[in-house]
Coordinates of C-alpha atoms in Angstrom, one line a residue:
X190 CA 0.0 0.0 0.0
X191 CA 1.3 3.4 -0.9
X192 CA 0.9 6.4 1.3
X193 CA 0.3 10.1 0.6
X194 CA 0.7 12.8 3.2
X195 CA -0.2 16.5 3.3
X196 CA 2.4 19.0 2.1
X197 CA 2.6 22.3 4.0
X198 CA 0.6 24.8 2.1
X199 CA 3.0 27.7 2.6
X200 CA 4.7 28.1 -0.8
X201 CA 8.0 29.3 0.7
X202 CA 8.4 26.0 2.6
X203 CA 7.0 23.6 0.0
X204 CA 10.2 22.6 -1.8
X205 CA 12.1 22.0 1.4
X206 CA 9.3 20.1 3.1
X207 CA 8.6 18.1 0.0
X208 CA 12.2 16.8 0.0
X209 CA 12.0 16.0 3.7
X210 CA 8.8 14.0 3.3
X211 CA 10.0 12.0 0.3
X212 CA 13.2 11.2 2.2
X213 CA 10.9 9.7 4.9
X214 CA 9.6 7.2 2.4
X215 CA 6.2 8.7 1.5
X216 CA 4.9 8.0 -2.0
X217 CA 2.9 11.1 -2.7
X218 CA 2.1 14.6 -1.5
X219 CA -1.2 16.4 -1.5
X220 CA -2.3 19.9 -0.7
X221 CA -5.3 21.2 1.1
X222 CA -7.1 24.4 0.1
X223 CA -6.9 26.2 3.4
X224 CA -5.1 29.5 4.1
X225 CA -2.9 29.2 1.0
X226 CA -3.3 28.4 -2.6
X227 CA -3.8 24.7 -3.3
X228 CA -1.8 24.6 -6.6
X229 CA 1.3 26.8 -5.9
X230 CA 3.1 24.4 -3.4
X231 CA 2.9 21.6 -5.9
X232 CA 4.7 23.7 -8.5
X233 CA 7.6 24.0 -6.1
X234 CA 7.4 20.3 -5.2
X235 CA 7.4 19.2 -8.8
X236 CA 10.8 20.8 -9.3
X237 CA 12.5 18.9 -6.5
X238 CA 10.9 15.5 -6.0
X239 CA 9.7 12.5 -8.0
X240 CA 6.7 11.8 -5.8
X241 CA 3.1 11.8 -6.9
X242 CA 1.3 15.1 -6.4
X243 CA -2.4 15.9 -5.9
X244 CA -4.7 18.6 -4.9
X245 CA -6.9 17.3 -2.1
X246 CA -9.0 19.1 -2.8
X247 CA -9.2 22.1 -5.1
X248 CA -12.6 23.7 -4.7
X249 CA -14.2 23.3 -8.1
X250 CA -17.5 25.3 -8.0
X251 CA -15.9 28.8 -7.9
X252 CA -13.5 28.0 -10.7
X253 CA -14.0 27.6 -14.4
X254 CA -13.3 24.2 -15.8
X255 CA -11.0 25.9 -18.3
X256 CA -8.9 27.4 -15.5
X257 CA -8.7 24.0 -13.8
X258 CA -7.8 22.3 -17.0
X259 CA -4.9 24.6 -17.8
X260 CA -3.5 24.4 -14.3
X261 CA -3.8 20.6 -14.2
X262 CA -2.3 20.2 -17.6
X263 CA 0.7 22.4 -16.7
X264 CA 1.2 20.5 -13.4
X265 CA 1.1 17.2 -15.2
X266 CA 4.0 18.5 -17.4
X267 CA 6.0 19.9 -14.5
X268 CA 5.6 16.7 -12.5
X269 CA 6.4 14.5 -15.5
X270 CA 3.1 12.7 -15.4
X271 CA 2.7 12.4 -11.6
X272 CA -0.2 14.8 -11.0
X273 CA -3.8 14.0 -10.0
X274 CA -6.4 16.7 -10.0
X275 CA -8.5 16.2 -6.9
X276 CA -11.7 18.3 -6.8
X277 CA -14.3 19.0 -4.2
X278 CA -17.5 20.9 -3.9
X279 CA -17.3 22.5 -0.4
X280 CA -20.5 23.4 1.5
X281 CA -23.0 26.1 0.7
X282 CA -21.9 28.8 3.3
X283 CA -18.3 28.7 2.0
X284 CA -19.3 28.8 -1.6
X285 CA -21.7 31.7 -1.2
X286 CA -20.1 33.7 1.7
X287 CA -16.4 33.0 1.3
X288 CA -16.0 32.5 -2.4
X289 CA -18.9 34.7 -3.4
X290 CA -20.3 32.4 -6.1
X291 CA -23.4 30.5 -6.7
X292 CA -24.5 27.3 -5.0
X293 CA -27.0 24.8 -6.3
X294 CA -27.2 21.1 -7.0
X295 CA -23.6 20.4 -6.1
X296 CA -23.4 16.8 -7.4
X297 CA -24.8 17.9 -10.8
X298 CA -22.3 20.8 -11.0
X299 CA -19.4 18.6 -10.0
X300 CA -20.4 16.0 -12.6
X301 CA -20.5 18.6 -15.2
X302 CA -17.2 20.1 -14.1
X303 CA -15.4 16.7 -14.5
X304 CA -17.0 16.1 -17.9
X305 CA -16.1 19.6 -19.1
X306 CA -12.5 19.2 -18.1
X307 CA -12.3 15.9 -19.8
X308 CA -13.8 17.4 -23.0
X309 CA -11.1 20.2 -22.8
X310 CA -8.4 17.6 -22.4
X311 CA -9.7 15.6 -25.3
X312 CA -9.6 18.7 -27.5
X313 CA -6.1 19.5 -26.5
X314 CA -5.0 15.9 -27.1
X315 CA -6.5 16.2 -30.7
X316 CA -9.1 13.5 -30.1
X317 CA -12.1 15.7 -30.7
X318 CA -13.3 19.2 -31.4
X319 CA -14.2 21.2 -28.2
X320 CA -17.9 21.3 -28.0
X321 CA -19.1 20.9 -24.5
X322 CA -22.5 22.4 -23.8
X323 CA -23.9 21.8 -20.3
X324 CA -26.4 23.2 -18.0
X325 CA -23.9 25.2 -16.0
X326 CA -21.0 25.7 -18.3
X327 CA -20.3 25.9 -22.0
X328 CA -17.0 25.4 -23.8
X329 CA -17.1 25.6 -27.6
X330 CA -14.2 27.9 -28.5
X331 CA -10.6 26.7 -28.7
X332 CA -8.3 28.5 -31.2
X333 CA -4.6 27.5 -31.8
X334 CA -3.5 30.5 -29.7
X335 CA -5.0 29.0 -26.6
X336 CA -4.5 25.3 -27.3
X337 CA -1.4 23.8 -25.6
X338 CA -1.5 20.7 -27.7
X339 CA -1.1 17.1 -26.5
X340 CA 0.5 16.7 -23.1
X341 CA 3.7 14.6 -23.4
X342 CA 2.5 12.6 -20.3
X343 CA -1.2 12.4 -21.2
X344 CA -4.0 14.1 -19.4
X345 CA -3.9 13.9 -15.6
X346 CA -6.5 11.8 -13.8
X347 CA -9.4 13.6 -12.2
X348 CA -10.4 12.6 -8.7
X349 CA -13.6 13.7 -6.8
X350 CA -13.9 14.0 -3.1
X351 CA -17.2 12.6 -1.8
X352 CA -19.0 11.5 1.4
X353 CA -22.7 11.2 0.8
X354 CA -24.3 8.7 -1.6
X355 CA -25.2 11.1 -4.4
X356 CA -21.7 12.6 -4.7
X357 CA -20.1 9.2 -4.3
X358 CA -22.2 7.8 -7.0
X359 CA -21.4 10.8 -9.2
X360 CA -17.7 10.2 -8.7
X361 CA -18.1 6.5 -9.6
X362 CA -19.9 7.5 -12.8
X363 CA -17.5 10.1 -14.2
X364 CA -14.3 10.5 -12.3
X365 CA -11.0 8.6 -12.5
X366 CA -10.7 8.4 -8.7
X367 CA -12.7 8.7 -5.5
X368 CA -11.3 10.6 -2.6
X369 CA -13.1 9.1 0.4
X370 CA -13.6 11.9 2.9
X371 CA -11.5 11.5 6.1
X372 CA -14.4 11.9 8.5
X373 CA -15.6 8.3 8.1
X374 CA -15.9 5.0 9.8
X375 CA -15.5 1.4 8.7
X376 CA -19.2 0.8 9.1
X377 CA -20.2 4.0 7.1
X378 CA -17.7 3.1 4.4
X379 CA -19.0 -0.5 4.0
X380 CA -22.7 0.3 4.4
X381 CA -23.0 3.6 2.6
X382 CA -19.9 4.3 0.4
X383 CA -19.4 0.9 -1.2
X384 CA -23.0 0.5 -2.4
X385 CA -22.9 4.1 -3.8
X386 CA -19.7 3.2 -5.7
X387 CA -21.3 0.1 -7.1
X388 CA -24.4 1.9 -8.1
X389 CA -22.4 4.7 -9.9
X390 CA -20.2 2.2 -11.8
X391 CA -23.3 0.2 -12.8
X392 CA -25.1 3.3 -14.1
X393 CA -22.1 4.3 -16.2
X394 CA -21.4 0.8 -17.4
X395 CA -17.9 1.0 -15.9
X396 CA -15.8 -1.7 -14.2
X397 CA -14.4 -1.5 -10.7
X398 CA -10.9 -1.1 -12.3
X399 CA -12.1 2.2 -13.9
X400 CA -12.2 3.9 -10.6
X401 CA -9.3 4.3 -8.2
X402 CA -10.3 4.6 -4.6
X403 CA -8.2 6.7 -2.2
X404 CA -9.3 6.3 1.4
X405 CA -8.3 9.2 3.7
X406 CA -7.5 8.6 7.3
X407 CA -7.1 11.0 10.3
X408 CA -4.1 9.7 12.2
X409 CA -3.0 10.5 15.8
X410 CA 0.3 8.9 16.4
X411 CA 3.3 9.0 18.8
X412 CA 5.2 6.9 21.2
X413 CA 5.4 8.6 24.5
X414 CA 2.4 9.4 26.7
X415 CA 2.9 13.2 26.0
X416 CA 3.0 12.6 22.3
X417 CA -0.1 10.4 22.2
X418 CA -1.9 12.9 24.4
X419 CA -1.1 15.8 22.0
X420 CA -2.1 13.7 19.0
X421 CA -5.3 12.8 20.7
X422 CA -6.2 16.5 21.3
X423 CA -5.4 17.4 17.7
X424 CA -7.5 14.6 16.3
X425 CA -10.4 15.3 18.6
X426 CA -10.5 18.9 17.6
X427 CA -10.6 18.0 13.9
X428 CA -13.3 15.4 14.5
X429 CA -15.4 17.9 16.4
X430 CA -15.1 20.4 13.6
X431 CA -16.2 17.9 11.0
X432 CA -18.9 16.6 13.3
X433 CA -20.4 20.1 13.8
X434 CA -21.2 20.3 10.1
X435 CA -24.7 19.0 9.1
X436 CA -23.3 17.4 5.9
X437 CA -21.3 15.0 8.0
X438 CA -24.1 13.9 10.3
X439 CA -24.8 10.7 8.3
X440 CA -21.5 9.3 9.5
X441 CA -22.5 9.9 13.1
X442 CA -26.0 8.6 12.4
X443 CA -24.6 5.2 11.2
X444 CA -22.7 4.9 14.5
X445 CA -25.6 6.0 16.7
X446 CA -24.1 9.4 17.5
X447 CA -26.3 11.6 15.4
X448 CA -27.6 13.7 18.2
X449 CA -24.1 14.9 18.8
X450 CA -24.0 16.9 15.6
X451 CA -26.4 19.7 16.6
X452 CA -24.7 20.0 20.0
X453 CA -21.3 20.4 18.3
X454 CA -22.8 22.9 15.9
X455 CA -24.3 25.0 18.7
X456 CA -20.9 25.1 20.4
X457 CA -19.2 26.1 17.2
X458 CA -21.4 29.1 16.7
X459 CA -20.4 30.5 20.1
X460 CA -16.7 29.7 19.7
X461 CA -16.6 27.0 22.4
X462 CA -14.0 25.0 20.4
X463 CA -12.3 23.4 23.4
X464 CA -15.7 22.2 24.6
X465 CA -16.4 20.7 21.2
X466 CA -13.3 18.5 21.4
X467 CA -14.2 17.4 24.9
X468 CA -17.4 15.8 23.5
X469 CA -15.3 13.4 21.3
X470 CA -14.8 10.4 23.6
X471 CA -12.3 7.6 23.2
X472 CA -14.8 5.3 21.3
X473 CA -15.4 8.0 18.8
X474 CA -11.7 8.7 18.5
X475 CA -11.0 5.1 17.7
X476 CA -13.9 4.7 15.3
X477 CA -13.5 7.9 13.2
X478 CA -9.7 8.1 13.3
X479 CA -6.8 5.8 14.1
X480 CA -4.7 6.5 17.3
X481 CA -1.6 4.8 18.7
X482 CA 2.0 4.0 17.9
X483 CA 3.0 4.2 14.3
X484 CA 2.8 0.4 14.1
X485 CA -0.7 0.3 15.7
X486 CA -2.0 2.9 13.4
X487 CA -0.5 1.1 10.4
X488 CA -2.2 -2.1 11.4
X489 CA -5.6 -0.3 11.7
X490 CA -5.2 1.4 8.4
X491 CA -4.5 -1.8 6.6
X492 CA -7.3 -3.6 8.4
X493 CA -9.8 -0.9 7.4
X494 CA -8.9 -0.3 3.9
X495 CA -6.4 -2.9 2.6
X496 CA -9.2 -4.8 0.8
X497 CA -10.4 -1.7 -1.0
X498 CA -7.4 0.2 -2.1
X499 CA -3.6 0.1 -2.5
X500 CA -3.2 3.7 -1.6
X501 CA -4.2 5.9 1.3
X502 CA -4.0 9.6 2.3
X503 CA -3.0 10.3 5.9
X504 CA -3.6 13.5 7.9
X505 CA -1.8 14.4 11.2
X506 CA -4.0 17.3 12.4
X507 CA -3.3 19.8 15.0
X508 CA -0.2 18.3 16.7
X509 CA 3.5 18.3 16.1
X510 CA 4.2 14.9 14.6
X511 CA 7.9 13.8 14.6
X512 CA 9.3 13.0 11.2
X513 CA 10.6 9.6 12.5
X514 CA 7.0 8.6 13.4
X515 CA 5.9 9.4 9.8
X516 CA 8.8 7.2 8.5
X517 CA 7.9 4.4 10.9
X518 CA 4.2 4.6 9.9
X519 CA 5.1 4.4 6.2
X520 CA 7.5 1.5 6.8
X521 CA 4.9 -0.4 8.9
X522 CA 2.2 0.0 6.3
X523 CA 4.5 -1.2 3.5
X524 CA 5.6 -4.2 5.6
X525 CA 2.1 -5.2 6.3
X526 CA 1.1 -5.0 2.6
X527 CA 4.2 -6.3 0.9

C-alpha cells in the first residue's frame, strides 16, 4: 500500500518540506485548500521530488473548468506525469459567503465540471473538437492561440472528493478516482460508500478497475504518553469540527451518535471549540480516526482499507508529529502489505 501525506501549504516552505517527506519514504504529497493556494506548493514540489502530487482538494465550484484544465495540464507536465487533479464541492456557506459564487445542486455541478475538463483535455489531445454544452458551463471555442496541444505525459487523472451517496455515485460515474472523505468509519464506508460506488459504476457501465479509490485517514500517532496525548487532542479537535457540520451527520448517524451533531454545531457558533473537542470520547476517536503508535496505526489502516485500495492519504491534524514517526508509519504499512 502506498501512502500520501499532506504538504505544508505555505509556498515558501513547499520545496524543502517536499524533499524531507519524500526522504521519509512517502509515495505522494497532497495539498489542502486552506489558508494558502492549493496549486502553488505543488509547482515548487514538482521541481525537486519525483513523488506523486495531488490537490486534495481544489474547490471546483468557484473555478471555471477551463482554469482547472490549464493548471492541471501544466502541473502534469511539470511533474512529468505524476499529478492528479483532486476536486471537491465544499459546502454552501463557504461557496456563497467565502468564495462569493453560486450554490445549487452540487453533485450535478461537480459531474459537469469533471466532464467539461475531460472534454477540454480531449480537444487538446487532438481527439475531438471542443464542443461541451452543459447546463452550468459551456466550452465551444478553442483556437490555436489557446491550445497547448497534446501533453507529453497524457492528461492527468481527475479525482472527486465525496462523502454522501449522491456525490459518491457521481464520482463513480464520471471521475477517475474517488477521494473518500477522512471523516468516516468502517461501518459507514461499508454500508454507505461501497453501495454508492457500485451503483455509480453500474449506471455508467464501468468496471471497478475504472475507478481508483483513495481512502483518507485521520491519524493521531506518537510513542510517549505526552506525544499520544497531544495527538489525541489534535485529532479530537478536527473530528469535532467535522462533526459540527450537518453534511457529516450521516457518519455519526450510522454509528448511533447523530444527536451529537447539533450539539457540536451549537458550540461552534459561540466559539466553544475546546468544549467541542471534549465531546469526542475515546470510542469516537478510535472509530472515526486511528490512534496509537505508528505500528498500531498502520495495522488499523490496513485492516480498514487494505481490501479496498492500494493507496491511502493520511492526515496528522493539530499536533507536532515527529518525522521519524511518519517514517515508521510508512514503513509499517508497507511491511504489512508487501
